[in-house]
PDB file of C-alpha atoms and ligand atoms in Angstrom:
ATOM      1  CA  MET A   1      32.547 -42.652  34.931  1.00 59.00           C
ATOM      2  CA  LYS A   2      34.899 -40.149  38.153  1.00 65.00           C
ATOM      3  CA  THR A   3      37.518 -37.768  36.492  1.00 73.00           C
ATOM      4  CA  GLY A   4      39.386 -36.849  39.280  1.00 83.00           C
ATOM      5  CA  ILE A   5      38.765 -33.617  38.806  1.00 92.00           C
ATOM      6  CA  LYS A   6      36.049 -31.519  41.194  1.00 93.00           C
ATOM      7  CA  ARG A   7      33.471 -30.025  39.484  1.00 95.00           C
ATOM      8  CA  LYS A   8      32.797 -26.376  40.843  1.00 96.00           C
ATOM      9  CA  LYS A   9      29.638 -24.569  39.024  1.00 96.00           C
ATOM     10  CA  LYS A  10      28.606 -25.059  35.893  1.00 97.00           C
ATOM     11  CA  LEU A  11      29.011 -22.461  33.286  1.00 97.00           C
ATOM     12  CA  ASP A  12      26.930 -22.074  30.326  1.00 96.00           C
ATOM     13  CA  LYS A  13      29.458 -19.261  29.526  1.00 95.00           C
ATOM     14  CA  PHE A  14      33.008 -18.505  31.009  1.00 97.00           C
ATOM     15  CA  THR A  15      33.124 -14.270  31.379  1.00 93.00           C
ATOM     16  CA  LEU A  16      36.799 -12.764  32.053  1.00 92.00           C
ATOM     17  CA  LYS A  17      36.815 -13.305  35.460  1.00 87.00           C
ATOM     18  CA  GLU A  18      37.077 -17.473  34.608  1.00 87.00           C
ATOM     19  CA  TYR A  19      38.991 -17.190  31.451  1.00 91.00           C
ATOM     20  CA  GLY A  20      40.853 -14.592  32.655  1.00 95.00           C
ATOM     21  CA  ILE A  21      44.162 -16.434  34.060  1.00 96.00           C
ATOM     22  CA  ASN A  22      44.284 -18.555  31.585  1.00 96.00           C
ATOM     23  CA  ALA A  23      44.032 -15.912  28.711  1.00 97.00           C
ATOM     24  CA  VAL A  24      47.194 -14.257  30.485  1.00 97.00           C
ATOM     25  CA  LEU A  25      49.095 -17.674  30.434  1.00 98.00           C
ATOM     26  CA  MET A  26      48.244 -18.165  27.078  1.00 98.00           C
ATOM     27  CA  ALA A  27      49.598 -14.998  26.421  1.00 98.00           C
ATOM     28  CA  ILE A  28      52.513 -16.001  27.225  1.00 98.00           C
ATOM     29  CA  ILE A  29      53.414 -19.518  26.405  1.00 98.00           C
ATOM     30  CA  PHE A  30      52.837 -17.480  22.755  1.00 98.00           C
ATOM     31  CA  LEU A  31      55.216 -14.480  22.927  1.00 98.00           C
ATOM     32  CA  PHE A  32      58.150 -16.810  24.840  1.00 98.00           C
ATOM     33  CA  GLY A  33      57.163 -19.294  21.809  1.00 98.00           C
ATOM     34  CA  LEU A  34      57.582 -16.060  19.196  1.00 98.00           C
ATOM     35  CA  TYR A  35      61.037 -14.303  20.999  1.00 98.00           C
ATOM     36  CA  PHE A  36      62.600 -18.363  21.220  1.00 98.00           C
ATOM     37  CA  SER A  37      60.928 -18.828  16.883  1.00 98.00           C
ATOM     38  CA  TRP A  38      62.368 -14.998  16.268  1.00 97.00           C
ATOM     39  CA  GLU A  39      64.971 -16.265  17.947  1.00 97.00           C
ATOM     40  CA  LEU A  40      66.251 -18.795  15.354  1.00 97.00           C
ATOM     41  CA  SER A  41      65.412 -16.826  12.002  1.00 98.00           C
ATOM     42  CA  ASN A  42      63.083 -14.799  10.470  1.00 98.00           C
ATOM     43  CA  PHE A  43      61.537 -17.553   9.066  1.00 98.00           C
ATOM     44  CA  ALA A  44      61.037 -19.861  12.047  1.00 98.00           C
ATOM     45  CA  GLY A  45      59.458 -16.657  13.338  1.00 98.00           C
ATOM     46  CA  MET A  46      57.332 -16.588  10.611  1.00 98.00           C
ATOM     47  CA  LEU A  47      56.236 -19.735  10.087  1.00 98.00           C
ATOM     48  CA  TYR A  48      55.243 -19.855  14.296  1.00 98.00           C
ATOM     49  CA  LEU A  49      52.864 -17.226  13.589  1.00 98.00           C
ATOM     50  CA  LEU A  50      51.124 -18.759  11.081  1.00 98.00           C
ATOM     51  CA  LEU A  51      51.129 -21.924  12.200  1.00 98.00           C
ATOM     52  CA  TRP A  52      49.925 -20.183  15.030  1.00 98.00           C
ATOM     53  CA  VAL A  53      46.876 -19.158  12.720  1.00 98.00           C
ATOM     54  CA  ALA A  54      46.236 -22.830  11.521  1.00 98.00           C
ATOM     55  CA  SER A  55      45.747 -24.247  14.747  1.00 98.00           C
ATOM     56  CA  TYR A  56      42.519 -22.065  15.470  1.00 98.00           C
ATOM     57  CA  PHE A  57      40.834 -23.466  11.862  1.00 98.00           C
ATOM     58  CA  VAL A  58      42.295 -27.141  13.027  1.00 98.00           C
ATOM     59  CA  ILE A  59      41.173 -26.879  16.457  1.00 98.00           C
ATOM     60  CA  HIS A  60      37.802 -25.170  15.601  1.00 98.00           C
ATOM     61  CA  ALA A  61      37.146 -27.906  12.751  1.00 98.00           C
ATOM     62  CA  THR A  62      37.508 -30.593  14.767  1.00 98.00           C
ATOM     63  CA  THR A  63      37.289 -29.886  18.625  1.00 98.00           C
ATOM     64  CA  CYS A  64      34.844 -26.195  19.487  1.00 98.00           C
ATOM     65  CA  ARG A  65      32.854 -26.703  16.743  1.00 97.00           C
ATOM     66  CA  ASN A  66      31.377 -30.299  18.214  1.00 97.00           C
ATOM     67  CA  CYS A  67      30.876 -28.571  22.035  1.00 98.00           C
ATOM     68  CA  VAL A  68      28.967 -26.889  23.475  1.00 97.00           C
ATOM     69  CA  TYR A  69      30.506 -23.935  23.940  1.00 98.00           C
ATOM     70  CA  HIS A  70      29.900 -23.110  19.688  1.00 98.00           C
ATOM     71  CA  GLY A  71      29.714 -19.480  19.551  1.00 97.00           C
ATOM     72  CA  LYS A  72      30.018 -18.918  23.594  1.00 97.00           C
ATOM     73  CA  GLN A  73      33.088 -18.521  25.407  1.00 96.00           C
ATOM     74  CA  CYS A  74      34.962 -21.371  26.711  1.00 97.00           C
ATOM     75  CA  PRO A  75      37.604 -20.937  28.769  1.00 96.00           C
ATOM     76  CA  VAL A  76      40.086 -20.747  26.188  1.00 97.00           C
ATOM     77  CA  PRO A  77      40.675 -17.298  24.915  1.00 95.00           C
ATOM     78  CA  LEU A  78      39.741 -16.895  21.007  1.00 97.00           C
ATOM     79  CA  GLU A  79      38.463 -21.406  20.622  1.00 97.00           C
ATOM     80  CA  GLY A  80      34.936 -21.657  21.514  1.00 97.00           C
ATOM     81  CA  GLY A  81      33.530 -18.132  21.391  1.00 96.00           C
ATOM     82  CA  CYS A  82      34.877 -17.503  17.792  1.00 97.00           C
ATOM     83  CA  SER A  83      34.458 -21.136  16.449  1.00 98.00           C
ATOM     84  CA  HIS A  84      31.227 -19.559  15.008  1.00 97.00           C
ATOM     85  CA  LEU A  85      32.819 -17.252  12.636  1.00 98.00           C
ATOM     86  CA  THR A  86      34.602 -20.417  11.068  1.00 98.00           C
ATOM     87  CA  PHE A  87      32.290 -23.647  11.204  1.00 97.00           C
ATOM     88  CA  GLU A  88      29.056 -24.028  11.623  1.00 97.00           C
ATOM     89  CA  ARG A  89      28.001 -26.424  14.129  1.00 97.00           C
ATOM     90  CA  GLY A  90      27.959 -29.867  14.161  1.00 96.00           C
ATOM     91  CA  ASN A  91      27.403 -32.825  16.888  1.00 92.00           C
ATOM     92  CA  ASN A  92      30.284 -35.316  17.139  1.00 92.00           C
ATOM     93  CA  PHE A  93      32.758 -34.643  20.021  1.00 95.00           C
ATOM     94  CA  GLY A  94      34.732 -37.789  19.937  1.00 94.00           C
ATOM     95  CA  LEU A  95      38.489 -38.909  19.215  1.00 96.00           C
ATOM     96  CA  ILE A  96      38.509 -36.353  16.780  1.00 96.00           C
ATOM     97  CA  ALA A  97      38.078 -33.928  18.477  1.00 97.00           C
ATOM     98  CA  GLY A  98      40.771 -35.249  21.152  1.00 96.00           C
ATOM     99  CA  VAL A  99      42.867 -35.580  18.532  1.00 97.00           C
ATOM    100  CA  GLY A 100      42.408 -31.948  16.614  1.00 98.00           C
ATOM    101  CA  GLY A 101      42.869 -30.432  20.360  1.00 97.00           C
ATOM    102  CA  LEU A 102      46.610 -32.265  20.216  1.00 98.00           C
ATOM    103  CA  LEU A 103      47.037 -31.593  17.168  1.00 98.00           C
ATOM    104  CA  ALA A 104      46.131 -27.400  17.443  1.00 98.00           C
ATOM    105  CA  PHE A 105      48.734 -27.724  20.454  1.00 98.00           C
ATOM    106  CA  PHE A 106      51.631 -29.446  18.352  1.00 98.00           C
ATOM    107  CA  LEU A 107      51.472 -26.391  15.694  1.00 98.00           C
ATOM    108  CA  ARG A 108      51.395 -23.970  18.524  1.00 98.00           C
ATOM    109  CA  LEU A 109      54.148 -25.541  20.302  1.00 98.00           C
ATOM    110  CA  CYS A 110      56.559 -27.575  17.953  1.00 98.00           C
ATOM    111  CA  ILE A 111      58.797 -24.840  16.386  1.00 98.00           C
ATOM    112  CA  PRO A 112      59.392 -23.164  20.293  1.00 98.00           C
ATOM    113  CA  TYR A 113      60.662 -25.858  20.977  1.00 98.00           C
ATOM    114  CA  VAL A 114      63.415 -26.599  18.079  1.00 98.00           C
ATOM    115  CA  ALA A 115      64.012 -23.464  18.867  1.00 98.00           C
ATOM    116  CA  ILE A 116      65.290 -24.329  22.678  1.00 98.00           C
ATOM    117  CA  ILE A 117      66.850 -27.691  21.605  1.00 98.00           C
ATOM    118  CA  LYS A 118      68.754 -25.432  18.693  1.00 97.00           C
ATOM    119  CA  ALA A 119      69.782 -23.161  21.156  1.00 97.00           C
ATOM    120  CA  GLY A 120      70.668 -25.951  23.651  1.00 97.00           C
ATOM    121  CA  SER A 121      69.469 -24.110  26.820  1.00 97.00           C
ATOM    122  CA  MET A 122      68.206 -25.658  29.162  1.00 98.00           C
ATOM    123  CA  MET A 123      66.733 -22.460  31.276  1.00 97.00           C
ATOM    124  CA  TYR A 124      64.549 -21.389  28.175  1.00 97.00           C
ATOM    125  CA  PHE A 125      63.206 -25.617  28.328  1.00 98.00           C
ATOM    126  CA  VAL A 126      62.471 -25.698  32.283  1.00 98.00           C
ATOM    127  CA  LEU A 127      60.537 -21.876  31.248  1.00 98.00           C
ATOM    128  CA  TYR A 128      59.430 -23.126  28.346  1.00 98.00           C
ATOM    129  CA  SER A 129      57.512 -26.430  29.400  1.00 98.00           C
ATOM    130  CA  GLY A 130      57.065 -24.891  32.783  1.00 98.00           C
ATOM    131  CA  ILE A 131      54.581 -22.183  31.077  1.00 98.00           C
ATOM    132  CA  VAL A 132      52.427 -25.009  29.318  1.00 98.00           C
ATOM    133  CA  ILE A 133      52.577 -27.280  32.651  1.00 98.00           C
ATOM    134  CA  LEU A 134      51.002 -24.307  34.267  1.00 98.00           C
ATOM    135  CA  PHE A 135      48.394 -23.274  31.491  1.00 98.00           C
ATOM    136  CA  PHE A 136      47.147 -27.022  31.072  1.00 97.00           C
ATOM    137  CA  TYR A 137      47.526 -27.313  34.887  1.00 97.00           C
ATOM    138  CA  VAL A 138      45.167 -24.402  36.145  1.00 97.00           C
ATOM    139  CA  LEU A 139      42.857 -24.970  32.905  1.00 97.00           C
ATOM    140  CA  LEU A 140      42.687 -29.132  33.672  1.00 96.00           C
ATOM    141  CA  TYR A 141      41.922 -28.363  37.926  1.00 96.00           C
ATOM    142  CA  HIS A 142      41.307 -24.793  38.666  1.00 96.00           C
ATOM    143  CA  THR A 143      39.726 -22.808  36.062  1.00 96.00           C
ATOM    144  CA  GLY A 144      38.134 -24.966  32.712  1.00 97.00           C
ATOM    145  CA  CYS A 145      37.351 -27.966  33.106  1.00 97.00           C
ATOM    146  CA  PRO A 146      35.709 -27.405  36.768  1.00 97.00           C
ATOM    147  CA  ASN A 147      32.844 -25.149  35.558  1.00 97.00           C
ATOM    148  CA  CYS A 148      32.463 -26.991  32.239  1.00 97.00           C
ATOM    149  CA  ILE A 149      29.307 -28.808  30.890  1.00 96.00           C
ATOM    150  CA  ASN A 150      30.317 -30.046  27.966  1.00 96.00           C
ATOM    151  CA  THR A 151      29.591 -33.872  29.545  1.00 95.00           C
ATOM    152  CA  LYS A 152      31.249 -34.888  26.325  1.00 94.00           C
ATOM    153  CA  CYS A 153      34.761 -34.362  27.093  1.00 96.00           C
ATOM    154  CA  PRO A 154      37.026 -37.405  28.982  1.00 94.00           C
ATOM    155  CA  MET A 155      38.094 -34.455  31.248  1.00 95.00           C
ATOM    156  CA  ASN A 156      34.388 -32.795  31.770  1.00 96.00           C
ATOM    157  CA  PRO A 157      34.089 -34.196  36.248  1.00 96.00           C
ATOM    158  CA  ASP A 158      30.079 -34.982  34.801  1.00 94.00           C
ATOM    159  CA  PHE A 159      32.142 -37.653  31.826  1.00 92.00           C
ATOM    160  CA  ASN A 160      28.893 -39.430  29.577  1.00 73.00           C
ATOM    161  CA  ALA A 161      26.756 -38.161  32.134  1.00 69.00           C
ATOM    162  CA  PRO A 162      23.239 -37.976  30.321  1.00 63.00           C
ATOM    163  CA  SER A 163      22.833 -34.402  30.647  1.00 50.00           C
ATOM    164  CA  GLN A 164      24.415 -32.392  28.033  1.00 49.00           C
ATOM    165  CA  SER A 165      22.835 -29.141  26.963  1.00 46.00           C
TER     166      SER A 165
HETATM  167  S1  SF4 B 201      35.824 -30.670  30.725  1.00 71.72           S
HETATM  168 FE1  SF4 B 201      37.707 -29.031  30.409  1.00 71.72          FE
HETATM  169  S2  SF4 B 201      38.799 -29.911  28.092  1.00 71.72           S
HETATM  170 FE2  SF4 B 201      36.968 -30.708  28.089  1.00 71.72          FE
HETATM  171  S3  SF4 B 201      35.368 -29.537  27.136  1.00 71.72           S
HETATM  172 FE3  SF4 B 201      35.770 -29.102  29.109  1.00 71.72          FE
HETATM  173  S4  SF4 B 201      37.373 -27.518  29.663  1.00 71.72           S
HETATM  174 FE4  SF4 B 201      37.802 -28.139  27.860  1.00 71.72          FE
END
């Protein structure tokens, strides 16, 4: 099945050169989110930090442990490369992996969006949404998926291809 994403390389392990831009964009998302949440209240700021930590357990448990990058650096910092520290390898990269990934990003983004809506700032909304969209665009079409070897993922250029390392 063709995903529309063009294959670049097949990386067994990502290096800082390939995932560095994702790390920078993720750090910007995190810091903007922290700022917006703390602007709402100290409680929201603390909850935001707790949900970020929880999001890694969620994505490790559902997605990363079942991915070929379990225990190896993947395109996203602290995910595949740290998943072996929390959960043992699984072998079921299916619907639950996708749901877990979505849930992890919901946990990371929900408090900032509540804060932005409460602040009523269109500028914050556009700025934050723009960075989030840019992160996913770069990950899916440039740095991550085009180089990924997890052929069980629907975003992989070789989705459902027979070879899987
Ligand atoms: S194809 Fe993309 S979304 Fe899927 S596991 Fe690989 S990098 Fe992640």
